[in-house]
Tab-separated table of C-alpha atoms and ligand atoms in Angstrom:
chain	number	residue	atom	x	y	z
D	741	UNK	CA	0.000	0.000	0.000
D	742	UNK	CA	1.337	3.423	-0.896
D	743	UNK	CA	-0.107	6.913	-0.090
D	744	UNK	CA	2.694	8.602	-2.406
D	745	UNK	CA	0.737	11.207	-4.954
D	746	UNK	CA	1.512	9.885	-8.578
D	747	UNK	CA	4.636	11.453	-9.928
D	748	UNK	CA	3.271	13.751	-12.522
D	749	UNK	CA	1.409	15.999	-9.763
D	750	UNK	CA	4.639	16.765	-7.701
D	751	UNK	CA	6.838	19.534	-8.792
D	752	UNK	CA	9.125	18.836	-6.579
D	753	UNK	CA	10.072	15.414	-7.506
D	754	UNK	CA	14.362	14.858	-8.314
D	755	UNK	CA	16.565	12.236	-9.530
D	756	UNK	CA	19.184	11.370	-7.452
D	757	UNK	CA	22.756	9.840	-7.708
D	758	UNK	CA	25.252	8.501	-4.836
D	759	UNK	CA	28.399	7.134	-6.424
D	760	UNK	CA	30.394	5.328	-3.997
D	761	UNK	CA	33.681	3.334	-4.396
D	762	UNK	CA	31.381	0.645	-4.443
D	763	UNK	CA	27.906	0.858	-5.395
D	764	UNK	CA	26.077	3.752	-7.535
D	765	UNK	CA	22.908	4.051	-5.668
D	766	UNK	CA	19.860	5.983	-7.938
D	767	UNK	CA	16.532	7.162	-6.174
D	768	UNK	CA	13.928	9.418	-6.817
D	769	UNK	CA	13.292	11.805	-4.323
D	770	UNK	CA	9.632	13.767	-3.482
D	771	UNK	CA	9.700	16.773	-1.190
D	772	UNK	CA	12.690	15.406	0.740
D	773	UNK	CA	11.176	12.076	1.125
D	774	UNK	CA	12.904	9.256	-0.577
D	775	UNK	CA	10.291	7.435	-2.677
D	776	UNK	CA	10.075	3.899	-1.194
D	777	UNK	CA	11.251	1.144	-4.065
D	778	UNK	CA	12.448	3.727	-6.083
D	779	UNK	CA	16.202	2.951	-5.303
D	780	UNK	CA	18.542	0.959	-8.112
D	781	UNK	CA	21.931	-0.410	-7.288
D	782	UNK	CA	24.532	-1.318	-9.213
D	783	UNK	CA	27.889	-2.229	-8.731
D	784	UNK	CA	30.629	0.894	-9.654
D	785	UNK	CA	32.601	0.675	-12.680
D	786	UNK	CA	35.698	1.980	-10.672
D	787	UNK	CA	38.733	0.623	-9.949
D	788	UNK	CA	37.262	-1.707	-7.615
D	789	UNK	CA	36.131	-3.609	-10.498
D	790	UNK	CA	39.158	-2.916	-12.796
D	791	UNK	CA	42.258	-2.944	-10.717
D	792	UNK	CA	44.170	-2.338	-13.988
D	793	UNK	CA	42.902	0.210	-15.990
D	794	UNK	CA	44.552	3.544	-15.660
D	795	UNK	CA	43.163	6.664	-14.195
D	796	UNK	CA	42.242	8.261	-16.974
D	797	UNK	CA	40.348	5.120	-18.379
D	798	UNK	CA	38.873	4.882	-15.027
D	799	UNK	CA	37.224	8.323	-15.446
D	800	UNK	CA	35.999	8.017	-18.289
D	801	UNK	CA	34.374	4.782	-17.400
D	802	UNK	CA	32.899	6.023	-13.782
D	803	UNK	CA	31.304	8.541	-15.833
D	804	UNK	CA	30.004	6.916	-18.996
D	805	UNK	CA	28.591	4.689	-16.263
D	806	UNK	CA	27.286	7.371	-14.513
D	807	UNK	CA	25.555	9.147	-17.575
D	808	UNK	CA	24.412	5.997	-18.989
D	809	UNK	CA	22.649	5.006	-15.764
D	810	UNK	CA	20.973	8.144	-15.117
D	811	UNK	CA	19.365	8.454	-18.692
D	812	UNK	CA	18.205	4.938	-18.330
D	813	UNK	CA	16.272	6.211	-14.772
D	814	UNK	CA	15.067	9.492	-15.896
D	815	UNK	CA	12.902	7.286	-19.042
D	816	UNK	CA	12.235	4.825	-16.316
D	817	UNK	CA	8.456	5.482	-14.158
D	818	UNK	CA	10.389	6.710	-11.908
D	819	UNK	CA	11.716	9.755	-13.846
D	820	UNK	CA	8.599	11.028	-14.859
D	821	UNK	CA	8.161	14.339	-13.895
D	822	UNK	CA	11.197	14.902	-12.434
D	823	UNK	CA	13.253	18.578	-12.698
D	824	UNK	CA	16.216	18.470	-11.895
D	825	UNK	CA	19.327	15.775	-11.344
D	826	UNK	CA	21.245	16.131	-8.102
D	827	UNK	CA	24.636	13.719	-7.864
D	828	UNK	CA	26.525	13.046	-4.795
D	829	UNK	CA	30.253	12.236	-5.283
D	830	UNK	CA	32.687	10.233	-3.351
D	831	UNK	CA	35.744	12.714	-3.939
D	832	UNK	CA	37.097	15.912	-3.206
D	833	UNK	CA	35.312	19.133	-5.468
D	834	UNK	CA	35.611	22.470	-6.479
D	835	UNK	CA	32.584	24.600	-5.823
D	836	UNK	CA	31.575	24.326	-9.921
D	837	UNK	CA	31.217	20.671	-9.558
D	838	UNK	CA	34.441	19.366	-10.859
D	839	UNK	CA	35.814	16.712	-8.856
D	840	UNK	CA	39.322	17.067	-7.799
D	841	UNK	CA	40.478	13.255	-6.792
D	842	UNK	CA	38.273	10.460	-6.590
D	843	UNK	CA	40.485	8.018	-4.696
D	844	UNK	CA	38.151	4.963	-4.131
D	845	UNK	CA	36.832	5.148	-8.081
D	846	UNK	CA	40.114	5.982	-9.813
D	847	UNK	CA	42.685	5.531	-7.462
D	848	UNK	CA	45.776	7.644	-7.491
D	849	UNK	CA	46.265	11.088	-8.882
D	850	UNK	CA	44.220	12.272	-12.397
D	851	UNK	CA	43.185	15.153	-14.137
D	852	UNK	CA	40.494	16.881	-12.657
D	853	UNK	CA	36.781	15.645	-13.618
D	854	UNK	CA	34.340	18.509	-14.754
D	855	UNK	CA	31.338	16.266	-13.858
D	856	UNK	CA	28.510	18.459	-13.490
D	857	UNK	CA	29.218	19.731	-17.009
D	858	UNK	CA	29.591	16.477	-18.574
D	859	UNK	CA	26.287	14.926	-17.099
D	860	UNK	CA	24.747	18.193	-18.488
D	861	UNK	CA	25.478	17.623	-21.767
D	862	UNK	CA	24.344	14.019	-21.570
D	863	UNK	CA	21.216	14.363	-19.723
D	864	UNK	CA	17.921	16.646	-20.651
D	865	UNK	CA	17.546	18.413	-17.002
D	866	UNK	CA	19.456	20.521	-14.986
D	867	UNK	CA	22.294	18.756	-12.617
D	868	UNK	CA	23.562	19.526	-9.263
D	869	UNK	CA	26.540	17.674	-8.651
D	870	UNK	CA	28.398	17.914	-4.598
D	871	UNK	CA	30.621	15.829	-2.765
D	872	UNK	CA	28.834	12.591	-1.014
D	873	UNK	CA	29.702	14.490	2.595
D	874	UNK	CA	28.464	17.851	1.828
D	875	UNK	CA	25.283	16.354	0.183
D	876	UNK	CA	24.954	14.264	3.414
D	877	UNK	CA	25.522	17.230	6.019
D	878	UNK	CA	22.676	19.152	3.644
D	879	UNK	CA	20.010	16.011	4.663
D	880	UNK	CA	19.830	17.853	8.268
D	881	UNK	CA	20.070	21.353	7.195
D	882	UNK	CA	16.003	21.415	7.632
D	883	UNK	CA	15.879	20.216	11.243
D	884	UNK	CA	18.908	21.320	12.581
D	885	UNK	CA	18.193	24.833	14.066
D	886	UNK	CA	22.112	25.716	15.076
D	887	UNK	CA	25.095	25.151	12.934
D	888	UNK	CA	26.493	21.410	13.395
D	889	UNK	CA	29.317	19.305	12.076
D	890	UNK	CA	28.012	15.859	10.333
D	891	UNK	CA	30.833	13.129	11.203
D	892	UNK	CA	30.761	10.101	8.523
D	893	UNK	CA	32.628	6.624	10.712
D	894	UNK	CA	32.756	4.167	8.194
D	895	UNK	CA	35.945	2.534	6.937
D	896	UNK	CA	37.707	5.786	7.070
D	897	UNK	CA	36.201	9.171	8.365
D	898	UNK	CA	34.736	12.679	7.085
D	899	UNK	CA	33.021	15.545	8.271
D	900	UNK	CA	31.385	18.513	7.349
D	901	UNK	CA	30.434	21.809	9.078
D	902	UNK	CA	26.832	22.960	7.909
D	903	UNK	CA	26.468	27.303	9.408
D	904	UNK	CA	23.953	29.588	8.299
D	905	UNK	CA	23.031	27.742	4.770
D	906	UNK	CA	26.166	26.752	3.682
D	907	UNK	CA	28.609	24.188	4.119
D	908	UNK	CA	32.496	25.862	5.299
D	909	UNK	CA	34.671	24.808	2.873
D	910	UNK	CA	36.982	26.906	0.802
D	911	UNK	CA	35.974	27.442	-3.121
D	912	UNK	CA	38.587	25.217	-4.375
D	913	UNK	CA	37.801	22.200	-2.244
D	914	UNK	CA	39.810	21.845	0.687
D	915	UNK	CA	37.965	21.466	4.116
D	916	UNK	CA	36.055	19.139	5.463
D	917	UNK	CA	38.806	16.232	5.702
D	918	UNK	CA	39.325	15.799	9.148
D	919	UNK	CA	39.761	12.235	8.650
D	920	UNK	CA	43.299	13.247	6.998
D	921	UNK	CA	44.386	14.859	10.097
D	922	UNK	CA	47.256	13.934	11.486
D	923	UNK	CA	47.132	12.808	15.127
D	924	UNK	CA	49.749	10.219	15.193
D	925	UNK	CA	52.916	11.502	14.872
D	926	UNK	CA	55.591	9.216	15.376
D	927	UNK	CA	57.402	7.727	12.109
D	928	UNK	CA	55.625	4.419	12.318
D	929	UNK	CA	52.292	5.459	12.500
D	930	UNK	CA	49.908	3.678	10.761
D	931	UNK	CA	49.174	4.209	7.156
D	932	UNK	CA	46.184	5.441	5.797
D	933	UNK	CA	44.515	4.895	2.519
D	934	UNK	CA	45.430	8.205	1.391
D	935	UNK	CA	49.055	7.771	1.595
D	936	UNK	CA	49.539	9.435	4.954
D	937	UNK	CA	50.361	7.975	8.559
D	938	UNK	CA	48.783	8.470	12.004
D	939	UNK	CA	45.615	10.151	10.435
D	940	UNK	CA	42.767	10.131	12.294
D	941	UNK	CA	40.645	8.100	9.788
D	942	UNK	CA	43.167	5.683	10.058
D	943	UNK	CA	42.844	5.195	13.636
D	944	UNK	CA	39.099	6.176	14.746
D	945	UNK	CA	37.133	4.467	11.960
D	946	UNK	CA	35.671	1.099	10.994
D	947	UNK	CA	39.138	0.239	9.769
D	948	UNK	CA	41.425	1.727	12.569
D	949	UNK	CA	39.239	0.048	15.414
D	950	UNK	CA	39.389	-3.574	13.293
D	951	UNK	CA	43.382	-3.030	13.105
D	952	UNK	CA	43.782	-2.244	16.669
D	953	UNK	CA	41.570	-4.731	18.147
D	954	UNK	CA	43.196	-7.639	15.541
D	955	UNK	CA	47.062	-6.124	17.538
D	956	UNK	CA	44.994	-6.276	20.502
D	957	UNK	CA	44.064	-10.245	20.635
D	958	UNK	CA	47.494	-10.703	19.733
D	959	UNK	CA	48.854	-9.057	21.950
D	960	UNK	CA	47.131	-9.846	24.890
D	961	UNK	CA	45.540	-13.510	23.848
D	962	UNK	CA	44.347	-14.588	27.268
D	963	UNK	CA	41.900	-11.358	27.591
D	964	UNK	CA	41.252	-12.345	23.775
D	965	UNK	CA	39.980	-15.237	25.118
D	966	UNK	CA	38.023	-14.308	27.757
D	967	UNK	CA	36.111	-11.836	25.063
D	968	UNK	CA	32.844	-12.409	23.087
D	969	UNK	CA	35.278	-11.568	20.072
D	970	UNK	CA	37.009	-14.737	20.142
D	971	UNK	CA	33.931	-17.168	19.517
D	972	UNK	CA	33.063	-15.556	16.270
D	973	UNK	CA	36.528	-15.194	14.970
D	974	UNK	CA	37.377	-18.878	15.710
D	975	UNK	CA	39.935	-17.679	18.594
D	976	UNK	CA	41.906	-16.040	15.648
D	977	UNK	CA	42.769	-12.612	16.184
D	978	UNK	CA	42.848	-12.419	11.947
D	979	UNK	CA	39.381	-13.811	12.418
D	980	UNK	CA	37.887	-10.246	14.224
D	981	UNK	CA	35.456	-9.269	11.874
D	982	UNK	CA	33.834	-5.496	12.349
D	983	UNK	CA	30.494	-6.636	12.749
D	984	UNK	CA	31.355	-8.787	15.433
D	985	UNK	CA	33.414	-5.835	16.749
D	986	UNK	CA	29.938	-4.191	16.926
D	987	UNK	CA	27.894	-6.717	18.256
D	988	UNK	CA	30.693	-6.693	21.298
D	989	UNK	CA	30.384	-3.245	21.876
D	990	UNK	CA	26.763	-3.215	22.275
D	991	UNK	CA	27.003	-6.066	24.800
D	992	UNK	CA	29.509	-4.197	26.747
D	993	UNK	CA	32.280	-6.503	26.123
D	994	UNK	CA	35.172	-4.966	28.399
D	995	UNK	CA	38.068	-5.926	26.041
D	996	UNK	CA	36.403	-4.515	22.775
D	997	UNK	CA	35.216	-1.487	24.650
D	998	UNK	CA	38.813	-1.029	25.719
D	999	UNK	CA	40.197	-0.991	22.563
D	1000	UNK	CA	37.317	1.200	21.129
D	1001	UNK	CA	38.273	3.360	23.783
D	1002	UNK	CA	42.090	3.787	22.748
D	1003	UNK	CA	40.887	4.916	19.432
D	1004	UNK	CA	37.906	7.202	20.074
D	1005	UNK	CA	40.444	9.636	22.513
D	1006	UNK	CA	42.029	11.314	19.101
D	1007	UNK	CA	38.027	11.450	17.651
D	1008	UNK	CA	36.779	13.325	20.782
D	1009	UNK	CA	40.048	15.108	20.920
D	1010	UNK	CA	38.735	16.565	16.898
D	1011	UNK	CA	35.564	17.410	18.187
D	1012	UNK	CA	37.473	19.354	21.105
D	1013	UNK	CA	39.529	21.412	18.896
D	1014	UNK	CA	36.302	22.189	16.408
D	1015	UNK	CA	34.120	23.356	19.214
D	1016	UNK	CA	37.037	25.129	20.598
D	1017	UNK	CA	38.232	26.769	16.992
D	1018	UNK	CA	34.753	27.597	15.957
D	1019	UNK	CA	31.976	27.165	18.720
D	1020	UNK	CA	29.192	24.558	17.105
D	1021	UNK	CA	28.101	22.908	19.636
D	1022	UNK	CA	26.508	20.358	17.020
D	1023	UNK	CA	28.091	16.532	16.418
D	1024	UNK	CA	25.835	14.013	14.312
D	1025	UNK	CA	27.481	11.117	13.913
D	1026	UNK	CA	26.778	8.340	10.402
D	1027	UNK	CA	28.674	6.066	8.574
D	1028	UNK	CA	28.236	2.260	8.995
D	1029	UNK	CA	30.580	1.715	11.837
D	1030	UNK	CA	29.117	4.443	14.085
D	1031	UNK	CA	25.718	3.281	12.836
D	1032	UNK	CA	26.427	-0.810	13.697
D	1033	UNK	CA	28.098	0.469	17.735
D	1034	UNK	CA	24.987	2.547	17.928
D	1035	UNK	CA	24.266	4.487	21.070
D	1036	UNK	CA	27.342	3.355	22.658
D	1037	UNK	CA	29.442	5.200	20.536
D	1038	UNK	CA	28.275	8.595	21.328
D	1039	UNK	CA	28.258	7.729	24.962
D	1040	UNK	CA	31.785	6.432	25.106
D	1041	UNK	CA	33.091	9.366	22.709
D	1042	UNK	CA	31.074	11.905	25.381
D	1043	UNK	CA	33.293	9.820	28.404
D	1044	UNK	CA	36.317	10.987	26.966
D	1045	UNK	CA	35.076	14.491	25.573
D	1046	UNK	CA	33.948	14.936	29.543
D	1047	UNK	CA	37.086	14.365	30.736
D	1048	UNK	CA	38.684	16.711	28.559
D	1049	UNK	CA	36.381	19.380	29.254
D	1050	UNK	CA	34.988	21.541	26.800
D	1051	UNK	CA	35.742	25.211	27.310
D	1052	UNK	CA	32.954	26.842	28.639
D	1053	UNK	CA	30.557	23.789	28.921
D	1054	UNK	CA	28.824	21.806	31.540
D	1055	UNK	CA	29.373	18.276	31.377
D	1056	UNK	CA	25.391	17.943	30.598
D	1057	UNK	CA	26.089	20.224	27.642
D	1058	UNK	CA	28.899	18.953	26.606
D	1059	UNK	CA	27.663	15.550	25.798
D	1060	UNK	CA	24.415	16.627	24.903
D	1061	UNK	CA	26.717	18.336	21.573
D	1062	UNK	CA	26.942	14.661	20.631
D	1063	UNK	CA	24.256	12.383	18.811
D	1064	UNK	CA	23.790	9.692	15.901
D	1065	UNK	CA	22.085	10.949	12.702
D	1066	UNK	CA	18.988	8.967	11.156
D	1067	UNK	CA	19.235	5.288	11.286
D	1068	UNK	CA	19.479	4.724	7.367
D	1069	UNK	CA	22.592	4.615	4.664
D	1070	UNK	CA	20.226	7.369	2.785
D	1071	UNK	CA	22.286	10.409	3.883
D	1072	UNK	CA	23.634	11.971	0.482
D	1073	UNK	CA	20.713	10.369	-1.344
D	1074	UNK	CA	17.773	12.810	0.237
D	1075	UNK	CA	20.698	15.375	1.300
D	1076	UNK	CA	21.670	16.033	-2.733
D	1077	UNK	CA	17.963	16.290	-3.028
D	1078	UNK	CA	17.609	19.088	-0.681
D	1079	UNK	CA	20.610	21.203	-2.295
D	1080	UNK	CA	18.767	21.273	-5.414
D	1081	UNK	CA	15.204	22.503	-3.617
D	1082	UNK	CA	17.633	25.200	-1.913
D	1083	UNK	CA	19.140	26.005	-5.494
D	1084	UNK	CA	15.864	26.026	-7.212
D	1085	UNK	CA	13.423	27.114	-4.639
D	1086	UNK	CA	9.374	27.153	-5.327
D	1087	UNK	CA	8.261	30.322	-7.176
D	1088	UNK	CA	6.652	32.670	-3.979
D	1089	UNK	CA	2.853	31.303	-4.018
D	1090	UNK	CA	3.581	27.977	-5.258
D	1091	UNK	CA	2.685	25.022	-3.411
D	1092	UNK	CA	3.336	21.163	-3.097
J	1553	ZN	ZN1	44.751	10.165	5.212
């Protein structure tokens, strides 16, 4: 049973796009509501799939893919009577949509990717391309009545700060990376998929917290033992698996929540230093890892943000900056949909 109004009667109705390393996720989106079973999945044609191709190639492929697939959907029921085209982007971007890296769909370094222009010339609408973080951030930019900073806790990390109706980020793309921050110093650090060492997406994410509870086991086998980790990884530490990692943490399982711990210190420490530098007083926390620990992880990360202090703040306050966003993987999906309603608002009068 649906109560959705047929597409031709909403104005309002947009295409969307979320290319991921991945999977490029398509949806159609009705006055911010993603239409139920209107979402298509298929696998990216990135160098996930071709491991060999060069960068170049790549792009060209990630984008033919891209073009093709969107065309397809817009003479698909679930075009009809959409506007406008709005495509979220797992890369680094200049403020005209061209994308300056795209390091989980072409790998290293290429020539920058004018991909707003290109879809425009293959597509019959108008398109709004942004990066996947800044489209995500814009999903809360309706209910969020004081600036925040969306925080994205999957296999590595991103954020972005949302203030006043737009997203702080200098023109030519940098900001917004505080996943390539460097809060491990020392020469051995551990490496992150960027190239770096010691960043903090390296250390606080999905990945990090895997690593360091995998060292953990091994180092310390008999607490290993003792933990509801070692069951489901066959008493291997090479065995941990992140979703069991999860399903620990929400029991409370001392030695997971220990090593958790260890890596959430440099995450509240970030949150610390942007409250301090700038004053929002807003965390929302997505991305699959955060999302599979669940309330846990924004209690924990308040524990250590408490006993930091934040300048100014009761403790109350302090963790009550701290939260997990909407319980879905639809983030840049409805959020790309809202930065094209903010781009092309309503003519004054006009209603739904
Ligand atoms: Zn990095």
């Amino acid at each position: 049973m649906t109560t959705a109004p047929p597409p031709t009667q909403d104005p309002r109705a947009r295409v969307v796009a979320d290319l991921g390393g991945t999977t490029l996720r398509l949806g159609r989106v009705t006055g911010g509501v993603l239409d139920p079973g209107s979402v298509r999945r298929v696998p990216t044609e990135g160098i996930g799939r071709h491991p060999g191709l060069s960068p170049r190639l790549l792009q060209e492929k990630v984008v033919t893919q891209l073009a093709d697939e969107l065309d397809a959907y817009l003479r698909s029921p679930h075009g009809v009577g959409a506007d406008a085209v709005g495509v979220s982007f797992a890369g680094p971007m200049t403020k005209d949509g061209t994308v300056l890296a795209g390091p989980t769909l072409w790998g290293s370094a290429a020539a920058p990717l004018p991909v707003g222009a290109l879809l425009e010339r293959r597509l019959p609408l108008p398109v709004f391309v942004a990066n996947d973080i800044t489209a995500a951030a814009w999903r809360y930019a309706a209910t969020e009545p004081e600036p925040y900073c969306l925080v994205t806790i999957s296999s590595g990390i991103g954020h972005k700060v949302f203030r006043h109706g737009e997203i702080l980020v200098d023109d030519a793309g940098h900001g917004g990376e505080i996943g390539h921050w460097r809060v491990d110093a020392s020469e051995d650090a551990v490496p992150c998929e960027c190239g770096g060492r010691g960043h903090l997406g390296a250390i606080a994410s999905g990945r990090g917290v895997l690593l360091a509870t995998r060292r953990a086991a091994t180092a310390d086998p008999e607490g290993f033992a003792a933990s509801a980790l070692a069951g489901p990884a066959g008493r291997r530490p090479g065995g941990i698996t992140n979703e069991a990692i999860a399903a620990a943490l929400r029991a409370e399982d001392p030695f997971a929540t220990a090593v958790l711990n260890d890596c959430l210190l440099p995450l509240a420490q970030a949150v610390n230093c942007v409250f301090t530098a700038i004053g929002v007083r807003r965390y929302l926390f997505i991305g699959g890892f955060a999302r599979a620990v669940g309330p846990r992880f924004v209690r924990l990360l308040g524990d250590h943000l408490t006993r930091l202090g934040c300048f100014g703040l009761s403790e109350q306050e302090t963790r009550d900056m701290l939260a997990l966003g909407a319980d879905d993987d639809d983030h840049s999906l409805i959020g790309v949909a809202r930065m094209v309603d903010h781009a092309l608002p309503l003519p004054a009068g006009a209603g739904r």
